[in-house]
mmCIF file of C-alpha atoms in Angstrom:
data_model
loop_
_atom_site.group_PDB
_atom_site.id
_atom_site.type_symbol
_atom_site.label_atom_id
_atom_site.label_comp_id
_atom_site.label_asym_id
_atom_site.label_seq_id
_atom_site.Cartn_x
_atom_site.Cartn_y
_atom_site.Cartn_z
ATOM 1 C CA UNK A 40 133.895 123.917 74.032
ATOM 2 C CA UNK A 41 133.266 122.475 77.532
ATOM 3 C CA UNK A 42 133.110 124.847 80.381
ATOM 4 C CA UNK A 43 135.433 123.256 82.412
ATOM 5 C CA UNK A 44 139.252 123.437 80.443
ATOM 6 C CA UNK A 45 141.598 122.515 83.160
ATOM 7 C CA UNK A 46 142.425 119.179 82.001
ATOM 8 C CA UNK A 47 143.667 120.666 78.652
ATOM 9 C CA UNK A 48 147.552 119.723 78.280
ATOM 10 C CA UNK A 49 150.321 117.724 76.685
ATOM 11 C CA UNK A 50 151.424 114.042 78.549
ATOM 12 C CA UNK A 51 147.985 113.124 79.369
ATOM 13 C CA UNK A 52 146.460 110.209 77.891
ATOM 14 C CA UNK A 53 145.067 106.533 78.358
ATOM 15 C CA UNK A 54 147.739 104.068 78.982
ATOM 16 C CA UNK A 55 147.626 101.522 76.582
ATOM 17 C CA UNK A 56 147.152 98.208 77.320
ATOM 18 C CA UNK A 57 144.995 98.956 80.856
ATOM 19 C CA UNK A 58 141.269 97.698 80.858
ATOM 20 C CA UNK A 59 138.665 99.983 80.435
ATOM 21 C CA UNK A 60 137.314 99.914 83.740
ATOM 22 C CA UNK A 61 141.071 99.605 85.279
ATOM 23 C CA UNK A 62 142.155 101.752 87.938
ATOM 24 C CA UNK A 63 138.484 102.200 89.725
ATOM 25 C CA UNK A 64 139.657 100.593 92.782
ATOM 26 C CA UNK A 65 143.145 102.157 93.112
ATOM 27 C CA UNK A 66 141.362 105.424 93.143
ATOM 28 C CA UNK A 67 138.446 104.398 95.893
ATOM 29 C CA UNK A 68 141.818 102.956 97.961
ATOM 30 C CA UNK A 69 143.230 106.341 97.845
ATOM 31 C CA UNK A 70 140.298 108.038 99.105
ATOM 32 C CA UNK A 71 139.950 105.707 101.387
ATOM 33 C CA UNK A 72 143.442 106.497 102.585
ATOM 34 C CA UNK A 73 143.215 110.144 102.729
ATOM 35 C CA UNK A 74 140.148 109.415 105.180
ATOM 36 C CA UNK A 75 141.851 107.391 107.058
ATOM 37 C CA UNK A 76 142.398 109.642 109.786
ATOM 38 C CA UNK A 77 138.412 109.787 110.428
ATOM 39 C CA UNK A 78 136.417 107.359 111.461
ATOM 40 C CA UNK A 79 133.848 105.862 109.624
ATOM 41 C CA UNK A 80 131.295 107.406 112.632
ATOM 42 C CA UNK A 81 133.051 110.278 112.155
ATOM 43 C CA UNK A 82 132.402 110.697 109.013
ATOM 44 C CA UNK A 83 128.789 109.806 109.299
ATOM 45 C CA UNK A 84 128.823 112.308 111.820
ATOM 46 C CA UNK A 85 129.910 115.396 109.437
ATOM 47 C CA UNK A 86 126.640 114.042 107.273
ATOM 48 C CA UNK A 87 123.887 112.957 109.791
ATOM 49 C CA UNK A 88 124.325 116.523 111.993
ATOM 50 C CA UNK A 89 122.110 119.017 110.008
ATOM 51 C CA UNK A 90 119.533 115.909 108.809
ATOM 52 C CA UNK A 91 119.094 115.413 112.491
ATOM 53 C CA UNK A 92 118.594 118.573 113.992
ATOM 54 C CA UNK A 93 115.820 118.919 110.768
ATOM 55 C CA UNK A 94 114.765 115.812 112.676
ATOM 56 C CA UNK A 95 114.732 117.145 116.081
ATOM 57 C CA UNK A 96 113.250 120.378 114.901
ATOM 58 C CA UNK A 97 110.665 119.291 112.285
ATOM 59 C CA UNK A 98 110.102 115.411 113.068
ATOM 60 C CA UNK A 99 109.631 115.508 116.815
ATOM 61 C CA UNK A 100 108.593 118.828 117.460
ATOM 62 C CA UNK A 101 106.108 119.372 115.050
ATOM 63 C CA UNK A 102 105.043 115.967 115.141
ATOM 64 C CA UNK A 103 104.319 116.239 118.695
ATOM 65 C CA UNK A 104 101.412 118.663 116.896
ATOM 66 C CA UNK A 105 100.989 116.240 113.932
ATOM 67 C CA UNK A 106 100.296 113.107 115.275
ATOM 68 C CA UNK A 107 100.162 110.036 113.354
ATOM 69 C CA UNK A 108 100.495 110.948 109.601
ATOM 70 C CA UNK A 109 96.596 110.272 107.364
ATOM 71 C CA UNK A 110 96.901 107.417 105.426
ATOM 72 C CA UNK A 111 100.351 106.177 106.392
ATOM 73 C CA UNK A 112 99.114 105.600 110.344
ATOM 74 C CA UNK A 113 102.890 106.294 111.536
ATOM 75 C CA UNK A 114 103.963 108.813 113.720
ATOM 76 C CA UNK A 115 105.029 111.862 111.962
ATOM 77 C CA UNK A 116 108.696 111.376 113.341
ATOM 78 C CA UNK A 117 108.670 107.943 111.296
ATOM 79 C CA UNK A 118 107.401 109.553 108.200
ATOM 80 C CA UNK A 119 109.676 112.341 107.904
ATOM 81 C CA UNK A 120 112.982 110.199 109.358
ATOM 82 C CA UNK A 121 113.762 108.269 106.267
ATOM 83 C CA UNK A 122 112.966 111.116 104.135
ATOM 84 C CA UNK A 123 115.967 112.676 105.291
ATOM 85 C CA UNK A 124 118.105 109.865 105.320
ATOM 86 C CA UNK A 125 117.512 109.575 101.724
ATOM 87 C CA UNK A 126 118.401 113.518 101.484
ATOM 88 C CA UNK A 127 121.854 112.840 103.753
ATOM 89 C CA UNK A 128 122.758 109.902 101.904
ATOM 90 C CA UNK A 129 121.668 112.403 98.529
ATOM 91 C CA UNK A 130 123.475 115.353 99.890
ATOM 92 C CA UNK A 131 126.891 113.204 100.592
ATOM 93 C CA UNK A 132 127.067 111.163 97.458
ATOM 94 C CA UNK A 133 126.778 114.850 95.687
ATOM 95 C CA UNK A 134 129.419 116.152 98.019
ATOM 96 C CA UNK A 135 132.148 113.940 96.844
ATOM 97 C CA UNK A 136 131.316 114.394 92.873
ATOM 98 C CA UNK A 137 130.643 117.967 92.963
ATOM 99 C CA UNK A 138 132.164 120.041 95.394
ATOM 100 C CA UNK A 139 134.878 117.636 95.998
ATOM 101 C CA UNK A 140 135.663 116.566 92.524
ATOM 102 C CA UNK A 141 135.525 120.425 91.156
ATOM 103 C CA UNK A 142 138.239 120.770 94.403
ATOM 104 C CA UNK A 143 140.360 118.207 92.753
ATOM 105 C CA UNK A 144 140.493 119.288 88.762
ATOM 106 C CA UNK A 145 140.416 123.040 89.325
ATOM 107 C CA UNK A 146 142.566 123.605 91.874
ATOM 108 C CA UNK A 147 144.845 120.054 93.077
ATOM 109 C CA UNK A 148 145.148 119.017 89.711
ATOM 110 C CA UNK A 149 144.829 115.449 90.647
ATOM 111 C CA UNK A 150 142.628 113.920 88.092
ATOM 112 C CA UNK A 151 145.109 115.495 85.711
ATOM 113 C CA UNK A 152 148.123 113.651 88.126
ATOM 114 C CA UNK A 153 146.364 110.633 88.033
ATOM 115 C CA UNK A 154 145.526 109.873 84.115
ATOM 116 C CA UNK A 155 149.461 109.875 84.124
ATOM 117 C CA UNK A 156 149.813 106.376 85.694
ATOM 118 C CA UNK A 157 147.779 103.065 84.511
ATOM 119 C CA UNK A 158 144.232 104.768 86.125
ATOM 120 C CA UNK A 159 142.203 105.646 82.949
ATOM 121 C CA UNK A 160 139.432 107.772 82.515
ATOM 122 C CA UNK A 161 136.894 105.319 83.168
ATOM 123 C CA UNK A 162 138.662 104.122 86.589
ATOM 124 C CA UNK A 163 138.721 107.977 87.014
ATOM 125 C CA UNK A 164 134.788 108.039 86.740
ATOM 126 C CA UNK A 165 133.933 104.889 88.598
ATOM 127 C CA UNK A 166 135.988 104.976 91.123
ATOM 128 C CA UNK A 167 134.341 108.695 91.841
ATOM 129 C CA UNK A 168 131.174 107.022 92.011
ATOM 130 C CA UNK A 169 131.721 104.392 94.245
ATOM 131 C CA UNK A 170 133.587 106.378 96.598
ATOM 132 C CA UNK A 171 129.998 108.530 96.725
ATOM 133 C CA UNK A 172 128.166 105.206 96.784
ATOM 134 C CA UNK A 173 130.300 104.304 100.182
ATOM 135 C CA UNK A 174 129.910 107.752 101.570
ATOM 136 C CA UNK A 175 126.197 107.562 101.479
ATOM 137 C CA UNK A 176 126.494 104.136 103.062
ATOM 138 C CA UNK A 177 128.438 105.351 105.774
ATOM 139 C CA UNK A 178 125.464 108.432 106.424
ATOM 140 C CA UNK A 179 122.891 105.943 105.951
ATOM 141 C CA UNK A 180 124.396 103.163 109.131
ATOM 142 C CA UNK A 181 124.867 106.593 111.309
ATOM 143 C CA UNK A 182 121.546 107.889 110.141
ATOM 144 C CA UNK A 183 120.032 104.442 111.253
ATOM 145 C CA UNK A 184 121.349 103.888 114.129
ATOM 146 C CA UNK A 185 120.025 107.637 115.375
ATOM 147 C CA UNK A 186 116.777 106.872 114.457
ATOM 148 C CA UNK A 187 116.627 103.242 115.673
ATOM 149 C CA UNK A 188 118.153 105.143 119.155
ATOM 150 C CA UNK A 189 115.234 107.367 118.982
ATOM 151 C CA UNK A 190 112.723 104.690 118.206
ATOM 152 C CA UNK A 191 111.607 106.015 114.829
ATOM 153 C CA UNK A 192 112.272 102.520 113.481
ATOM 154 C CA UNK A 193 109.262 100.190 113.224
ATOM 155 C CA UNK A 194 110.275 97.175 110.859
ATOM 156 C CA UNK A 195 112.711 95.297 110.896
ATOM 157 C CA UNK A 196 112.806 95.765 107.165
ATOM 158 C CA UNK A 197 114.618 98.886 107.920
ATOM 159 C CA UNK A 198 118.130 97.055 107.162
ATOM 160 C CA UNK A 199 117.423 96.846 103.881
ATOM 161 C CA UNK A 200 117.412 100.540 103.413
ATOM 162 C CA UNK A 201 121.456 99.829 103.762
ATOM 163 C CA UNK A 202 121.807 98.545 100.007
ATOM 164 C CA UNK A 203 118.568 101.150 98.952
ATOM 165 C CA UNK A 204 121.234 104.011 100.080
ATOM 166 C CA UNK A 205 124.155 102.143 97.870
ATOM 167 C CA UNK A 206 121.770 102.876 94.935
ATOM 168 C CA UNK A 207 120.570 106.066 95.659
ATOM 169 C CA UNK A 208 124.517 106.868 96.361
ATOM 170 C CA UNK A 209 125.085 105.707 92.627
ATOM 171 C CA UNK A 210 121.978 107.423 91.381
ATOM 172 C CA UNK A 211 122.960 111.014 92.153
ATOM 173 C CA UNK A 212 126.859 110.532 92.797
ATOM 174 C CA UNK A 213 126.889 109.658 88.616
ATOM 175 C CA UNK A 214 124.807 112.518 88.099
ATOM 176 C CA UNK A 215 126.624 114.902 90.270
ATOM 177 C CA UNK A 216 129.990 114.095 88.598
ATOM 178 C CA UNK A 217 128.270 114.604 85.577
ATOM 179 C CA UNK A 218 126.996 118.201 86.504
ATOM 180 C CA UNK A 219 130.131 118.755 88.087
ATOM 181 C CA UNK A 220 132.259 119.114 84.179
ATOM 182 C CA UNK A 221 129.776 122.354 83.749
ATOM 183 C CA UNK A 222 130.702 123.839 86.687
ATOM 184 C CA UNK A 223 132.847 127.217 85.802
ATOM 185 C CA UNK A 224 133.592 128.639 89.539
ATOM 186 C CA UNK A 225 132.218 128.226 92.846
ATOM 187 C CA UNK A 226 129.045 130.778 92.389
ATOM 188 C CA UNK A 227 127.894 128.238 89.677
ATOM 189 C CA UNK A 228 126.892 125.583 92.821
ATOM 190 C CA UNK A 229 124.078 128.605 93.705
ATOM 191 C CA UNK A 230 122.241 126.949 90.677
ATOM 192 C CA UNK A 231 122.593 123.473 92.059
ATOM 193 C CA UNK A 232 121.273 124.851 95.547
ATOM 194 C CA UNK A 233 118.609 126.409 93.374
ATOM 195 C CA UNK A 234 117.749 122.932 92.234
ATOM 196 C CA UNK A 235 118.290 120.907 95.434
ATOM 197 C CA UNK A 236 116.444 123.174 98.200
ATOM 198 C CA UNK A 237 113.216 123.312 96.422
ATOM 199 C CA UNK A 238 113.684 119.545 95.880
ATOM 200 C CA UNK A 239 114.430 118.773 98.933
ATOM 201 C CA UNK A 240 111.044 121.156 100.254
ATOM 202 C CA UNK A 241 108.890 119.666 98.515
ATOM 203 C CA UNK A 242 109.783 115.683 97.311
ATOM 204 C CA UNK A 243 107.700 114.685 99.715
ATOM 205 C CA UNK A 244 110.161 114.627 102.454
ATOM 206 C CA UNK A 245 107.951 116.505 105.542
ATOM 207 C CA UNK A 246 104.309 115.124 103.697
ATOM 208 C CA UNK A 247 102.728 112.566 101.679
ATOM 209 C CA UNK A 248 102.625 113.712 97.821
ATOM 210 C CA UNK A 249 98.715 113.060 98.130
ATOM 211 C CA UNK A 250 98.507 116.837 100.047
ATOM 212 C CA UNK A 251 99.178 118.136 96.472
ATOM 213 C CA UNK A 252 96.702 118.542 93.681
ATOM 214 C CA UNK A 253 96.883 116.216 90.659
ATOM 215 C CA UNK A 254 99.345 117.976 88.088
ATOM 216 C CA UNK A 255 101.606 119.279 90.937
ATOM 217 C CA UNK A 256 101.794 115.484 92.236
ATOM 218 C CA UNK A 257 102.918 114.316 88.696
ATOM 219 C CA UNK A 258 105.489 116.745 88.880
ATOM 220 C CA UNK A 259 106.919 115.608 92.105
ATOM 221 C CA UNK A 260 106.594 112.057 91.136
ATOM 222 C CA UNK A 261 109.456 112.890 88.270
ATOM 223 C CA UNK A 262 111.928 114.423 90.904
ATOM 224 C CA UNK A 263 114.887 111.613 91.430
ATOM 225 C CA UNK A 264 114.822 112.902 95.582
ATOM 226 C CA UNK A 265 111.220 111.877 95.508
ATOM 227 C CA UNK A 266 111.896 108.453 94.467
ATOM 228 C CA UNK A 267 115.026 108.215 96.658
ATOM 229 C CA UNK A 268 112.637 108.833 99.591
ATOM 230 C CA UNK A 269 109.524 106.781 98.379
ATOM 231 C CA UNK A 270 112.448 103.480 98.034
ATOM 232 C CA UNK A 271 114.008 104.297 101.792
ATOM 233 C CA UNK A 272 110.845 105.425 103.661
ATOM 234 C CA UNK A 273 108.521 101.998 102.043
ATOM 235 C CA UNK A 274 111.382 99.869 103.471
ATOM 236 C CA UNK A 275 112.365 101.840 106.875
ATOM 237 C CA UNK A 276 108.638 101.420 107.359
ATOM 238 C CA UNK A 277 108.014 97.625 106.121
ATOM 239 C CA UNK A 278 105.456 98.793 103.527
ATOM 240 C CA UNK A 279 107.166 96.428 100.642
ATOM 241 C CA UNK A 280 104.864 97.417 97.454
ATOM 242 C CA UNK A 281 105.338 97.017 93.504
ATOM 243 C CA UNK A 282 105.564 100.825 93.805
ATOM 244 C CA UNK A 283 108.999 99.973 95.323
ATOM 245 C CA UNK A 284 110.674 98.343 92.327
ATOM 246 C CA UNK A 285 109.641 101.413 90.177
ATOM 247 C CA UNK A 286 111.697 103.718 92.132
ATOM 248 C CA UNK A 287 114.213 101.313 92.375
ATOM 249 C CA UNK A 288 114.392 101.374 88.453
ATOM 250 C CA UNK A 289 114.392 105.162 88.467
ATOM 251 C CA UNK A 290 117.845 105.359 90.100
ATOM 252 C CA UNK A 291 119.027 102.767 88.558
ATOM 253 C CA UNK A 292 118.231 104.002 85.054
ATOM 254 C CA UNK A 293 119.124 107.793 86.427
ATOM 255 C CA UNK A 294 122.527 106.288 87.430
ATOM 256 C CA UNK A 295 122.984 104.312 84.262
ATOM 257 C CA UNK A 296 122.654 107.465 81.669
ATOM 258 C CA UNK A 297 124.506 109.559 84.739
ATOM 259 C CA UNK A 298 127.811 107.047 84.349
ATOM 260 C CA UNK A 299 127.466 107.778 80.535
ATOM 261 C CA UNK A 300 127.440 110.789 80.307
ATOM 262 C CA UNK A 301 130.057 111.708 83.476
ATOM 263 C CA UNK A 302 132.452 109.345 80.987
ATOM 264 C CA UNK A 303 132.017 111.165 77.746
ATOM 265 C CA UNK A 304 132.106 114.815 79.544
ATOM 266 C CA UNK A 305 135.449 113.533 81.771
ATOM 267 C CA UNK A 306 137.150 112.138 78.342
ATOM 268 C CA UNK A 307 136.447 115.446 76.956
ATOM 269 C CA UNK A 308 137.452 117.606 80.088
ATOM 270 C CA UNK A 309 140.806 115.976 80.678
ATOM 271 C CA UNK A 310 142.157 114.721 77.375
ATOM 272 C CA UNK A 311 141.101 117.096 74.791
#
């Protein structure tokens, strides 16, 4: 049995006759419209504040100790900022598919509502994910334009971290809905915390991954936050290498098997 059995009733199944994908974009539409009081630097706002006080705190301060950063020869500001604009745009993708999405089956009932009308499970699951996708766009322009303001910005490369954050939205937004079909009751998201803080502590967000020995760096090198930061910080700092395109396939594959498996667990959480 799955652990999450709200979706369990009579009256709810596919509509015939819709495409498979059909009803992804009424359901990004509708989030967009419940947002629509905020503005999109609002909203950036709610995600960039705690990144950038880690920034003010960690980036600047220490780095005023720090210096430039061994064999990287960027301030220490510049190293750490795009690792935590890959953990904002990280942190809000999994907002919307987790905490969000667990908000909307367990207690709104409005994944339940929606499978009612033409949306189908699969519009259900996409359009999730590329609400998370835009979410983490929005975080990533605010993000930017902080750390271009401070003058942590030295390429002009640093644009193209805009569509990097679209995947790395996609990468852990299908992976978070995923996850989220687990989920029994709001203690459960301690074990995601106990997942995501040592993550974010030590996927090389504050330091290069060369300051750990051998084995320990292979083991960082398999954490999706560590490629996430490797793909933004190589392109926030104009260092375009071959080492760019692996982590690009990472989250792409990570997002891939994510989108699978969020499908089969959503078919089986609201129509069984």
């Amino acid at each position: 049995m799955s652990a999450l059995k709200l979706g369990e009733g009579p009256g709810i199944r596919d509509v015939p006759h819709v495409p498979r994908a059909g009803g992804a974009h009424l359901l990004l539409l509708r989030n967009l419209w419940v947002h629509k009081g905020h503005s999109p630097w609002t909203m950036a706002l709610y995600s960039i504040f705690e990144p950038v006080l880690y920034l003010l705190a960690i980036g600047v301060g220490v780095g005023r100790l720090v210096g430039d950063v061994a064999g990287v020869d960027v301030g220490y500001a510049s190293f750490v900022a795009p690792g935590l604009l890959a953990t904002a745009v990280m942190n809000s993708a999994l907002h919307e598919t987790m905490e969000a999405a667990f908000t909307k089956v367990r207690y709104d009932r409005f994944y339940q509502s929606v499978l009612v009308t033409p949306v189908t499970v699969t519009g259900v699951v996409v359009g999730e994910v590329a609400w998370a996708m835009l979410r983490g766009l929005i975080t990533a322009v605010g993000f930017l334009v902080v750390i271009t303001a401070f003058g942590l910005v030295p390429s002009a490369w640093a644009l193209a971290t805009l569509p990097a954050a679209l995947l790395v939205g996609f990468a852990f937004g299908a992976c978070g809905l995923a996850v989220t079909t687990y989920i029994r009751g709001w203690h459960d998201f301690q074990y995601v915390q106990l997942v995501l803080l040592p993550m974010f502590l030590f996927a090389t967000t504050f330091y290069p991954v060369t300051v750990y020995p051998r084995v320990v760096q292979f083991v960082v090198e398999l954490l999706p936050l560590y490629h996430a930061i490797q793909l933004l910080r190589g392109l926030a700092l104009g260092r375009i290498e071959p080492a760019l395109l692996v982590s690009a396939a990472y989250l792409v594959i990570m997002g891939v098997l994510g989108l699978v498996v969020a499908r089969r667990r959503w078919t089986r959480v609201l129509l069984h």
